[in-house]
Coordinates of C-alpha atoms in Angstrom, one line a residue:
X1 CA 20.9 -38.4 12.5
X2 CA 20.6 -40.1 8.9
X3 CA 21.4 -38.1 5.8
X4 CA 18.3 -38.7 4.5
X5 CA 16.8 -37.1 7.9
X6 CA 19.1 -33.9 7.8
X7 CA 18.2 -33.3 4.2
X8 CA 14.1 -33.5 4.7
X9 CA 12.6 -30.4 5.1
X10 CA 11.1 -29.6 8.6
X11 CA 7.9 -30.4 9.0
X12 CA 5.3 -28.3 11.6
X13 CA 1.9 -29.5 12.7
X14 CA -0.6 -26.4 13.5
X15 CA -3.2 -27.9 15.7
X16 CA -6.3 -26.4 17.2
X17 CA -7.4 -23.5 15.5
X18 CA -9.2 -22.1 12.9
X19 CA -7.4 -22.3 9.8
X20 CA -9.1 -20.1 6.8
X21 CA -8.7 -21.9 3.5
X22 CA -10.8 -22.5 0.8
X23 CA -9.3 -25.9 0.6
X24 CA -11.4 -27.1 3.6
X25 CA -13.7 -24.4 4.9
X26 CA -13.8 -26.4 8.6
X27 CA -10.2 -26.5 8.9
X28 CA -8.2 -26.5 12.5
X29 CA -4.9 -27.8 11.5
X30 CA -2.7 -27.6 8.8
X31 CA 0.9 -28.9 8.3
X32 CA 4.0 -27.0 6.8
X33 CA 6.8 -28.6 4.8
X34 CA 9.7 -26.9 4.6
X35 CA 8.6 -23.5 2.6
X36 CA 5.2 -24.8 1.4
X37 CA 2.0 -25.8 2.7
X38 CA 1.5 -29.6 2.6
X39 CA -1.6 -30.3 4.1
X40 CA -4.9 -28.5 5.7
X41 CA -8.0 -30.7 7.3
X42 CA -9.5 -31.4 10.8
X43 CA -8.3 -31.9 14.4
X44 CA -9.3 -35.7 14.0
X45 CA -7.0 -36.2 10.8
X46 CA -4.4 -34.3 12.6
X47 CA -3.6 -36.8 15.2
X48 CA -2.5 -39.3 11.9
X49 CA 0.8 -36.6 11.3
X50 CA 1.5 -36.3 15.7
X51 CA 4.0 -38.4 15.1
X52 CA 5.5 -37.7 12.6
X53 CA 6.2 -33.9 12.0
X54 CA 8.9 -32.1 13.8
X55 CA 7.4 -29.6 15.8
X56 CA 3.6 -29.1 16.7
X57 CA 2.0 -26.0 17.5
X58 CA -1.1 -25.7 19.6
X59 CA -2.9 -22.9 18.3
X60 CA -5.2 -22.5 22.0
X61 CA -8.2 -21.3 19.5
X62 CA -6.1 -18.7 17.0
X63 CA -6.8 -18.0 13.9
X64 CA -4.5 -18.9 10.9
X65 CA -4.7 -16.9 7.7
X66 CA -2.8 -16.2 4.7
X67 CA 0.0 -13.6 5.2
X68 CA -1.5 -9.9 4.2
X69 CA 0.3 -8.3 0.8
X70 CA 0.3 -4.5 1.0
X71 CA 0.1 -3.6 -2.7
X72 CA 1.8 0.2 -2.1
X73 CA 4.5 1.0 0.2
X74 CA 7.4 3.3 0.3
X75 CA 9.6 1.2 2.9
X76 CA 12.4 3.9 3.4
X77 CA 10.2 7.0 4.1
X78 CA 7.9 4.2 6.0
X79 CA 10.7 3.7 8.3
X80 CA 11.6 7.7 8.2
X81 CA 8.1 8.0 9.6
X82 CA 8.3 5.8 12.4
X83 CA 11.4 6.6 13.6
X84 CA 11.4 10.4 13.1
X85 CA 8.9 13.0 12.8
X86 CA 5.6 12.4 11.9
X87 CA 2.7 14.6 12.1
X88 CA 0.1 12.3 11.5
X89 CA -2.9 13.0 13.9
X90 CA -1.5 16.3 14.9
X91 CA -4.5 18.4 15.9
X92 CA -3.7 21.9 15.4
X93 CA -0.8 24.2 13.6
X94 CA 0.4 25.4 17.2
X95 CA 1.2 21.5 18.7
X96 CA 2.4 20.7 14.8
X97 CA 5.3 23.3 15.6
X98 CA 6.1 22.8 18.8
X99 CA 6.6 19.0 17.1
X100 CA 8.7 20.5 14.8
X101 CA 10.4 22.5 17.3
X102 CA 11.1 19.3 19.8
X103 CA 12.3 17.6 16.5
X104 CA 14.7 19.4 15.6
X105 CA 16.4 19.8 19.2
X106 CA 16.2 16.1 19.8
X107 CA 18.3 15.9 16.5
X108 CA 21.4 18.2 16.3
X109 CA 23.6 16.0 14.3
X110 CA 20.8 15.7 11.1
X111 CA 21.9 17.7 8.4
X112 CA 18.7 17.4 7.3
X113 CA 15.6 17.1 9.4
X114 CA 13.1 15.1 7.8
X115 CA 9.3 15.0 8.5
X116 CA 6.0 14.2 7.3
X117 CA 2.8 13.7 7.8
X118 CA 1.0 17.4 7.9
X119 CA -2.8 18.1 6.8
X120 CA -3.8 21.4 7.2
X121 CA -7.0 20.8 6.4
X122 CA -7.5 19.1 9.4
X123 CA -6.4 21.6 11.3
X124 CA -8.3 24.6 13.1
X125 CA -6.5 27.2 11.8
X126 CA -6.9 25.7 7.6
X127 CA -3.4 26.8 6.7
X128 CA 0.0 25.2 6.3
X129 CA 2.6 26.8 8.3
X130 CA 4.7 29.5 6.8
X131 CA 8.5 29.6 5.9
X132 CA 8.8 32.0 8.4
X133 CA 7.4 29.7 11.2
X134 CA 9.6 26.5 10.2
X135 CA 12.6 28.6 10.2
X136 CA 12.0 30.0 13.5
X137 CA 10.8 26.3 14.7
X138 CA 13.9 24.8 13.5
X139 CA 16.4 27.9 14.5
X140 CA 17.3 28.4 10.8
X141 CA 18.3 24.4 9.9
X142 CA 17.4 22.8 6.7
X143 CA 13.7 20.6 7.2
X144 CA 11.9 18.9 4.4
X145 CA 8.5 18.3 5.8
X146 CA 6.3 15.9 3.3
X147 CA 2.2 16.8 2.8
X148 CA 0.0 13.4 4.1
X149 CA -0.2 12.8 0.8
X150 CA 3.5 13.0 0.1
X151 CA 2.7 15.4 -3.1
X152 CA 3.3 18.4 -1.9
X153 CA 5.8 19.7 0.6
X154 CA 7.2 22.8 3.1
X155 CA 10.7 23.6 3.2
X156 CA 12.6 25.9 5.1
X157 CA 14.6 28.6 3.7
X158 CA 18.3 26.9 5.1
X159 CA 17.0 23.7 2.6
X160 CA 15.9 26.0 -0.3
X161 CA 19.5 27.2 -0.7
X162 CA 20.8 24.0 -1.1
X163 CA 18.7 23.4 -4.4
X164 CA 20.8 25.9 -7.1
X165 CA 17.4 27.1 -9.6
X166 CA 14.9 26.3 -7.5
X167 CA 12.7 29.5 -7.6
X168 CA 13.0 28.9 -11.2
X169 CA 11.9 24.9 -11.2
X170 CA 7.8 24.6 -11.9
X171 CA 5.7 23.9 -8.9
X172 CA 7.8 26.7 -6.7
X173 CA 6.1 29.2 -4.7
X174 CA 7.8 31.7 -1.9
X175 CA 5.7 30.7 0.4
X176 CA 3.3 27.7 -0.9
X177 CA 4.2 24.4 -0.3
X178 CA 6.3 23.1 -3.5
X179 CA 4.7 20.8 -5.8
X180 CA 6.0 19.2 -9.0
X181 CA 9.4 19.3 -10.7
X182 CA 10.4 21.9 -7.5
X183 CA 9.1 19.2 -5.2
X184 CA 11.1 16.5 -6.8
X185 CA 14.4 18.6 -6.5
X186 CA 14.1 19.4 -2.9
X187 CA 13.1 16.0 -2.1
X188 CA 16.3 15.0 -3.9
X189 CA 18.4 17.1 -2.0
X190 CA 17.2 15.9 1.0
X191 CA 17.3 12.4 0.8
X192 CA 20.6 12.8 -0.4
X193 CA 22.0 13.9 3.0
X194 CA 20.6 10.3 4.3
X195 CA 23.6 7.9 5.5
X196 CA 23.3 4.8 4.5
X197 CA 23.0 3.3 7.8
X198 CA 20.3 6.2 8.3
X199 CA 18.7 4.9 5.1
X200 CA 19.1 0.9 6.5
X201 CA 18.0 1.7 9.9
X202 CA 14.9 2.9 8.5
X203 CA 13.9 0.2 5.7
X204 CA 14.1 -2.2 8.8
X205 CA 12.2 -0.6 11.1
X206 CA 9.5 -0.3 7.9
X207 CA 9.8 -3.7 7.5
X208 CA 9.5 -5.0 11.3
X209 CA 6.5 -3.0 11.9
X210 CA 5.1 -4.5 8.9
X211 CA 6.0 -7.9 10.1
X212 CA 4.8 -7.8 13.7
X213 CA 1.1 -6.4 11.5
X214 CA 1.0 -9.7 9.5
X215 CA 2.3 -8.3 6.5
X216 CA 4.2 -10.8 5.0
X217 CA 4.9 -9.3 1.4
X218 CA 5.0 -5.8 0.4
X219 CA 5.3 -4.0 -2.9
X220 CA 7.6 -1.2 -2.7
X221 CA 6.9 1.9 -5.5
X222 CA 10.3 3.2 -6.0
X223 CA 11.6 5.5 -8.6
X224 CA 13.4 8.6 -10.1
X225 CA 11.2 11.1 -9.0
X226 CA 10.4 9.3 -5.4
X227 CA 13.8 7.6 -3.4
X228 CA 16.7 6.4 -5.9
X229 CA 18.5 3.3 -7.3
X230 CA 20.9 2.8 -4.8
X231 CA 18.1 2.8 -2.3
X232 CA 15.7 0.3 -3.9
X233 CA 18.5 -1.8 -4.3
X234 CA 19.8 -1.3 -0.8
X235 CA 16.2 -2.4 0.3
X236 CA 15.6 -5.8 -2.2
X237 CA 19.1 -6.7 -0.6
X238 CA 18.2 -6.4 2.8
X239 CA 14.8 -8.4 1.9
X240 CA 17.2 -11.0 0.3
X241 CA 18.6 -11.7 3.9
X242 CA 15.0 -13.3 4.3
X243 CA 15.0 -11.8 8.0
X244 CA 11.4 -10.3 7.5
X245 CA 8.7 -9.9 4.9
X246 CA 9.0 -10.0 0.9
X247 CA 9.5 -7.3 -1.1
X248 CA 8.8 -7.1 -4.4
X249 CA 10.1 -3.8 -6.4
X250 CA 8.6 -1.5 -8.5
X251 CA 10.6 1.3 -11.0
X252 CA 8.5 4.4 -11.7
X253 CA 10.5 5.3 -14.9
X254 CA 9.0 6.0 -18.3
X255 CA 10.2 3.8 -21.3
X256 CA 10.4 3.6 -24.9
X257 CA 12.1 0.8 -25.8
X258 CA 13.2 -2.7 -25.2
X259 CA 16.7 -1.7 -24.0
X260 CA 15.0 1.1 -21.1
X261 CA 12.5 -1.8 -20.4
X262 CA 15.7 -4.4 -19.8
X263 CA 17.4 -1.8 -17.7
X264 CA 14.2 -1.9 -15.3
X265 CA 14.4 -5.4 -15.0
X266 CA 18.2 -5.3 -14.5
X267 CA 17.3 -3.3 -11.0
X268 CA 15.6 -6.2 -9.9
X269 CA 12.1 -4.5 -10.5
X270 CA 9.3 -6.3 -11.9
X271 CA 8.1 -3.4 -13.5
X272 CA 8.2 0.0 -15.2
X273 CA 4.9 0.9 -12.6
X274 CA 4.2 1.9 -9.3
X275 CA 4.3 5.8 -8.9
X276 CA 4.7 6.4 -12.6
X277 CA 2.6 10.0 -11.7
X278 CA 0.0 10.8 -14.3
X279 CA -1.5 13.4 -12.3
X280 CA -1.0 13.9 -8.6
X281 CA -3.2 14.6 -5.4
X282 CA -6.7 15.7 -4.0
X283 CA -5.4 17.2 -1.5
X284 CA -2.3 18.7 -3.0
X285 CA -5.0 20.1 -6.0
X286 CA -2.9 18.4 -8.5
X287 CA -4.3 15.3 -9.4
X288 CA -5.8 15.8 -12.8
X289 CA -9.8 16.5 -13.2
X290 CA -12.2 17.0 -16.0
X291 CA -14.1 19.8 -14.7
X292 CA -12.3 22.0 -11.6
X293 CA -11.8 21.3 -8.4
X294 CA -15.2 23.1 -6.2
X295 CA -12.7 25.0 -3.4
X296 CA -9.7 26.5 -6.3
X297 CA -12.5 27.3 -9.6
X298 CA -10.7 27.2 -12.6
X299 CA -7.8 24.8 -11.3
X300 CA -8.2 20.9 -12.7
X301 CA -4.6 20.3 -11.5
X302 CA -1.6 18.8 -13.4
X303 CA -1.6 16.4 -15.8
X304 CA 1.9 14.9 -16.4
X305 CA 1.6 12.3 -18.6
X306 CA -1.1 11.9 -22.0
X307 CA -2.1 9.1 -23.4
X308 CA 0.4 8.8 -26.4
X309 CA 3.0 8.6 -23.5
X310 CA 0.9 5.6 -22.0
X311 CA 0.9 4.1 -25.6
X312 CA 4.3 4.3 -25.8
X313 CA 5.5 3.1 -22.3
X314 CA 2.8 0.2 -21.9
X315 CA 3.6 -1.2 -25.5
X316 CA 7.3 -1.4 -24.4
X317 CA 6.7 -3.0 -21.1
X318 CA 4.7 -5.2 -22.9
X319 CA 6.6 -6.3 -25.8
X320 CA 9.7 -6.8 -23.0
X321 CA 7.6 -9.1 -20.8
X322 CA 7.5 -6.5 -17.7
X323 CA 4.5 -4.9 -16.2
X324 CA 3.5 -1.2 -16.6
X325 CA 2.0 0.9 -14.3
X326 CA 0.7 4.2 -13.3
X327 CA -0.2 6.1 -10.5
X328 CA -3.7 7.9 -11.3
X329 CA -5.9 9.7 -9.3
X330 CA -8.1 12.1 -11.0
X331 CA -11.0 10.9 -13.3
X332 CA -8.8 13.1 -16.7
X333 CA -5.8 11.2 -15.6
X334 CA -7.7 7.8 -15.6
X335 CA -8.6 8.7 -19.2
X336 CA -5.6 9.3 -20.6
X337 CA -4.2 6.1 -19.1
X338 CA -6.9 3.8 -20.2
X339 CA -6.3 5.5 -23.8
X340 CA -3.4 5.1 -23.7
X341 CA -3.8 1.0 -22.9
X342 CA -5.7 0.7 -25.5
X343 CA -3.7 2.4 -28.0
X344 CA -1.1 -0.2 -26.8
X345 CA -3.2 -2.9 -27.2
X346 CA -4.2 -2.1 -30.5
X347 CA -0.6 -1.9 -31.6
X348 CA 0.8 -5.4 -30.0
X349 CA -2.8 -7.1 -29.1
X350 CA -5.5 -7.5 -26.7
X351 CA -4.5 -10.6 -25.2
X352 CA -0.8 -9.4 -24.4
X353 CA -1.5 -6.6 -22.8
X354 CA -4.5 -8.3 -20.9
X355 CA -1.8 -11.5 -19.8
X356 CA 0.5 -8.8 -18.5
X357 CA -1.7 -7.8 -16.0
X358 CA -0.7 -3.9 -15.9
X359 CA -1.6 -2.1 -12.7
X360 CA -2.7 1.3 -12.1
X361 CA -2.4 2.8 -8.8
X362 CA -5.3 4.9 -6.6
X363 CA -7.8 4.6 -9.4
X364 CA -10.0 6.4 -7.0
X365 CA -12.3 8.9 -10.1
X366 CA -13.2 5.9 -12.1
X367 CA -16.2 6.9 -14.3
X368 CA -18.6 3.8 -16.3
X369 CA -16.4 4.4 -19.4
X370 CA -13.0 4.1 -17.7
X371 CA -14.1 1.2 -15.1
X372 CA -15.5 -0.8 -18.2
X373 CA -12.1 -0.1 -19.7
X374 CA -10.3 -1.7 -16.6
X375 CA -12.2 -5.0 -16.7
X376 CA -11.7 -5.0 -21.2
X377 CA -7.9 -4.4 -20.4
X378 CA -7.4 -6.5 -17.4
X379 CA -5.9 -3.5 -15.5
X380 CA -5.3 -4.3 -11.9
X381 CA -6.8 -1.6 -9.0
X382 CA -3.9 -0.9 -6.6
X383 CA -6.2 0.7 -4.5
X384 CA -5.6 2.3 -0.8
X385 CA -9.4 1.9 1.1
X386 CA -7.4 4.1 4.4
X387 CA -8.1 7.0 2.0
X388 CA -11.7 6.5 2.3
X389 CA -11.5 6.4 6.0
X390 CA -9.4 9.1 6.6
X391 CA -10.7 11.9 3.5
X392 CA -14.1 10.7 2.9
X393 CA -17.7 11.3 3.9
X394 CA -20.0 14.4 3.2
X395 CA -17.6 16.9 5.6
X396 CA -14.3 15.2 4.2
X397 CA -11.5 16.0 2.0
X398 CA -12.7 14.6 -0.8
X399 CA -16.0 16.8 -0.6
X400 CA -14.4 20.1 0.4
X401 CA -12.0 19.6 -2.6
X402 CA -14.7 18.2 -5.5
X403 CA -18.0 19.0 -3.8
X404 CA -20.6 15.8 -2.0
X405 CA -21.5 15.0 -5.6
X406 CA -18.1 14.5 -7.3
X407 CA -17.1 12.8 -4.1
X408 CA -19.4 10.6 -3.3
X409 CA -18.6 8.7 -6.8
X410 CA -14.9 8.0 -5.5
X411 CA -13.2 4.6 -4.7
X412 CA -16.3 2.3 -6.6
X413 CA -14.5 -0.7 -4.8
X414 CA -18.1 -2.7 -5.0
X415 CA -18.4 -1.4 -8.8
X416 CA -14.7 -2.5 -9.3
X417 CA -15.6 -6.3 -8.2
X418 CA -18.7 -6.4 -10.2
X419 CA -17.0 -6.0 -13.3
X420 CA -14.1 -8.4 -12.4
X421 CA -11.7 -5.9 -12.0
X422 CA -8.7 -7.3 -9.9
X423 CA -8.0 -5.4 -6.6
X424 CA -4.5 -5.2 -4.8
X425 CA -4.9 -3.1 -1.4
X426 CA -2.9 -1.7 0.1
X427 CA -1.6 1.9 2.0
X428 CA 0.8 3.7 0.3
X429 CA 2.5 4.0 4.0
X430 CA 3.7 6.5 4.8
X431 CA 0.4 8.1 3.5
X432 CA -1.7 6.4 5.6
X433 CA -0.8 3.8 7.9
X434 CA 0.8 0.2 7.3
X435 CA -2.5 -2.1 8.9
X436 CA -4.5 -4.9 7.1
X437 CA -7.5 -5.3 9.3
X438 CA -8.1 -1.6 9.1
X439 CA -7.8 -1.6 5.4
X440 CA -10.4 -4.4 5.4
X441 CA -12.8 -2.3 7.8
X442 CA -12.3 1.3 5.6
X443 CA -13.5 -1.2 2.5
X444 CA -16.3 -3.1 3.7
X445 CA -17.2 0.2 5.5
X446 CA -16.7 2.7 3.0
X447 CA -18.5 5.8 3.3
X448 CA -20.5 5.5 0.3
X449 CA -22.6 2.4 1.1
X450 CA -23.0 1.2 -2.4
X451 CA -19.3 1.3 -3.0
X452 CA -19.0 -1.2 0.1
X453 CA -17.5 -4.7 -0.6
X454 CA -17.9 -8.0 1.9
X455 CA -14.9 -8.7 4.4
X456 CA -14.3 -11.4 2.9
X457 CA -14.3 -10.0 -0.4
X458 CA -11.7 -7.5 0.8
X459 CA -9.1 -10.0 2.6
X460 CA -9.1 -11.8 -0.6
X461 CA -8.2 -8.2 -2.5
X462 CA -5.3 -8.0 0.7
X463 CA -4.3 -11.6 0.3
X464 CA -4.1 -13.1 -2.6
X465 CA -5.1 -9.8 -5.0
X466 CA -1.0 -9.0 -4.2
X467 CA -0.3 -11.9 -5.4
X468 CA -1.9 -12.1 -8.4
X469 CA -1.0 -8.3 -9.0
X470 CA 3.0 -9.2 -9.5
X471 CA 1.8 -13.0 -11.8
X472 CA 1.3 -15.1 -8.9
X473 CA -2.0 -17.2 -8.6
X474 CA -0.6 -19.5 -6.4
X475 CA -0.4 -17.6 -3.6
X476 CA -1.8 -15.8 -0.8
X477 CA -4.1 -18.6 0.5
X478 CA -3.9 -21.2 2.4
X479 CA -4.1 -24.4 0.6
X480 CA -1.8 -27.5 -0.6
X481 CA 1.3 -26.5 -2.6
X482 CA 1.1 -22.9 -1.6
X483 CA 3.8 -20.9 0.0
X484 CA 4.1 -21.3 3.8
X485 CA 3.7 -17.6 4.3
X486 CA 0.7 -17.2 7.2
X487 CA 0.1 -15.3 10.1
X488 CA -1.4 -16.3 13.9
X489 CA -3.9 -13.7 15.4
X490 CA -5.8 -13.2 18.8
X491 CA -9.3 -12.6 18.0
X492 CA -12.9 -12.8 19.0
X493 CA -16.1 -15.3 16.9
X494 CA -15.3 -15.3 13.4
X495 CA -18.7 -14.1 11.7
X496 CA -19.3 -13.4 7.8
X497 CA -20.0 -9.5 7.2
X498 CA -21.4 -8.6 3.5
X499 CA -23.4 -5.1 2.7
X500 CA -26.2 -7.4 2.0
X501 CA -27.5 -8.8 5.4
X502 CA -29.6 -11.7 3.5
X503 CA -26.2 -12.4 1.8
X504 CA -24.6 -12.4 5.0
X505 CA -27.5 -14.5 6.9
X506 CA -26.8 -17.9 4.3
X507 CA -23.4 -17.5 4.6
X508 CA -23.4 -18.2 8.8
X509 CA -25.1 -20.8 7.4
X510 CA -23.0 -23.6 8.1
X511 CA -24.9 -25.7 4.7
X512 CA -22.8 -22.5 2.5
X513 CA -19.3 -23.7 4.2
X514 CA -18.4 -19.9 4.2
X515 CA -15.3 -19.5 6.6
X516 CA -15.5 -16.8 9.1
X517 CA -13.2 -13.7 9.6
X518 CA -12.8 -11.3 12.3
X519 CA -15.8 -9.0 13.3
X520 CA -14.2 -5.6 11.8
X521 CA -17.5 -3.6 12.8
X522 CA -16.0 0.2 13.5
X523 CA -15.2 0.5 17.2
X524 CA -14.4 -2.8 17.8
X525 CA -11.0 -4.1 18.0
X526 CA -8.6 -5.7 15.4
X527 CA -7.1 -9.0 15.5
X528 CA -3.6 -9.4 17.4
X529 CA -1.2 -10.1 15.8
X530 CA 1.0 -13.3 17.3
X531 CA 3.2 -14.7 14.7
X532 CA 4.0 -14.0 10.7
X533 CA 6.0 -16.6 8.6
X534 CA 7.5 -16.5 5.4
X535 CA 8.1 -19.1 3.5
X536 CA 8.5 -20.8 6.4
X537 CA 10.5 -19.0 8.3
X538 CA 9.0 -16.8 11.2
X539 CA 9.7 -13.4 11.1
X540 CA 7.3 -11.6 13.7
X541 CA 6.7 -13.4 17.0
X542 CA 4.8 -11.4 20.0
X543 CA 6.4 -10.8 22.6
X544 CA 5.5 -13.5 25.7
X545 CA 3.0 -15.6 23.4

């Protein structure tokens, strides 16, 4: 072998397909160089690279498409979740225990159990279980036992002691599950009984799952008041390895100045954003409202940030060169962020704070003033459309907490796109499950029709809206000079779905050259997944494919 022949990059000729680019809309080959995409067309032009590639691929029919970007993850309680006790699903308070129970005997050697994943309002019996019942489920060891949402939790009584002050610490109640600063504590003591191997173990199982989902990036919203330092780095190391998909790191830690914004970047975090809370949940009752919430009158939940705070942080992330962020939920905590952006733009300019494309997180209570304030300030949606799916409708969460009204108004995804608002989805796993195609269906099936977007609108927001959420517009499609990071799937007819059928009827058109996706009707079944690469590299390959 020549020098000049070891030092090439490997080239791969996909063959036989249907390859979805914008870059040719009739595509069934493309060829990879090394990490990047060199070249997408037809089966006839293929043949003229045969020869000369290293490898070819017959594709038998798959599909190609851009690797998915989830936009909101939380890899290490991800992998907790998959690997450990989750309650997702469970149907009634009785099984959740006996969960619990089987848990904690299948475990003797934690000295913490972990769990998460309870709803009590999907349960029978519309009550959480008491202090009383985890103690006697886990014979008196400590459990922290995460809310769905992850803003709210249980603890048993053998966990509370190891928190010195905490029936002191806000958000404590004897026999409520702990919200707030209380919340915060406990979690802390908990995850501080992780090993590191525990910790490792976990952050690759998050990751593999991911990978063998087609997930080939994910943005991971760490901070103070969620995982720690030494876990966020432990994680963008073990992503370094280049083993499995991309992450890319957020730092939920309010800043001031220059020298707290450099310290963010010196993590390895591209921003001070992710879950930077503003308010908190729905379903915890704490995410920040206007008027109260319709089942707790009087309460409008918490708000933990205002909007000189936003001010100040956002002008600091901007004047650094980093991206801010916050997680909001709760039209009063939208407010006070999108005050507070503009306060910041008015102190270092309009076009600075619009190039550093800050992100806010849920979004889901936009009103016509704040959503009109996205699209002036160029804030990017981080939005999670599994929340929709699983808390929506008129007999959902979101309507027992706010009311049909109040709820039908949430997650405007179609309102969002109008205005050219830029949407990142994703799941905020382990709130609701790592799983593009789903996310896809929840948001061109939404609920609330006239908040529905097009399939294709919403693989975009999956694909290349991660991208350009962290400053990349080079990415996430498939198309000449664009990473190699793409995924093979199993599927059925591509077909174009849109909320407007005479939309939808030019577009199968083959005059429009719209490229089909997956049919992602409700009931019918998701693509399979058979390889992800990144940047190149394969990472995910099904099992006897």
């Amino acid at each position: 072998m020549s020098d000049s022949t070891a030092s090439r990059p490997r080239t791969l000729l996909l063959r036989g397909g249907e390859v979805h680019s914008p870059a040719d809309p009739f595509a069934t080959a493309m060829v990879v160089e090394g990490d990047s995409i060199a070249w997408i067309g037809t089966e006839g032009a293929a043949d003229s690279f045969a020869d000369g590639v290293d490898e070819t691929v017959h594709l038998e029919g798959a599909l190609v498409t851009p690797a998915f970007t989830d936009a909101h993850v939380h890899t290490t309680a991800t992998g907790l979740a998959l690997t450990g006790l989750d309650l997702s699903g469970t149907p009634t308070l009785t099984e959740a225990l006996a969960r619990i129970s089987a848990h904690a005997e299948a475990r003797p050697d934690d000295r913490v159990l972990l769990g998460t994943g309870w709803d009590a309002s999907a349960w029978p019996e519309q009550r959480h279980p008491s202090r009383a019942e985890l103690d006697a489920a886990t014979n008196g060891r400590p459990l922290y036992l995460t809310r769905v949402d992850v803003h709210s939790a249980l603890a048993t009584t053998a966990l509370l002691d190891l928190v010195p002050g905490i029936t002191a610490r806000e958000g404590y109640a004897p026999d409520a599950p702990l919200t707030g600063d209380a919340h915060h504590a406990v979690r802390e003591a908990a995850h501080a009984t992780l090993t590191a191997r525990q910790r490792t173990e976990a952050q690759r199982a998050a990751l593999a799952h991911a990978a063998s989902l087609g997930i080939g990036a994910v943005h991971e919203c760490a901070g103070p008041d969620i995982s720690g330092e030494d876990d966020l780095l432990a994680l963008l190391a073990l992503a370094a390895e280049g083993s499995g998909p991309r992450v890319y790191g957020y730092w939920a830690e309010l800043v001031t100045s220059a020298k707290e914004a450099a310290r963010i970047s010196e993590l390895g975090a591209l921003g001070a954003a992710g879950d930077l809370f503003a308010d908190g949940s729905l379903g915890s009752h704490t995410a920040h409202l206007c008027a109260p919430y319709a089942d707790a009158p009087g309460a409008k939940g918490s708000a933990q940030l205002d909007a000189a705070a936003v001010a100040a942080h956002v002008t600091a992330c901007t004047e650094a060169g980093i991206q801010a962020g916050f997680h909001a939920i709760g039209d009063a905590a939208i407010e006070a962020v999108t005050a507070g952006v503009r306060r910041a733009a008015d102190t270092v300019g309009l076009a600075r704070v619009r190039a550093a494309r800050h992100r806010v997180e849920h979004a889901e209570m936009l009103t016509g003033r704040t959503l009109d304030d996205f699209a002036e300030l160029a804030l990017t949606a981080s939005v999670q459309p599994a929340f929709d799916a699983a808390w929506g409708g008129e007999h959902g969460m979101y309507a027992r907490r706010l009311g049909a009204e109040r709820a039908r108004t949430l997650n405007p995804y179609a309102a969002l796109l109008r205005a050219g608002v830029p949407l990142a989805l994703g799941s905020d796993s382990p709130v609701t499950p790592l799983g593009p195609w789903e996310t896809i269906r929840a948001a061109a099936f939404h609920h609330t029709p006239e908040h529905r977007v097009s399939v294709r609108g919403a693989f975009t927001a999956h694909t290349r809206g991660g991208w350009r959420a962290i400053g990349r517009d080079d990415a996430g499609v498939l198309a000449p000079g664009a990473p190699a990071d793409y995924a093979l799937w199993r599927t059925g007819p591509l077909i174009v779905q849109t909320p407007d059928t005479r939309v939808a009827n030019w577009s199968t058109d083959p005059r429009s050259g719209t490229p089909g996706l997956p049919d992602l009707t409700p009931g019918s079944q998701v693509p399979v997944c058979l390889r992800t690469v990144v940047s190149g590299h394969t990472v995910y390959a099904r099992p006897d494919e």
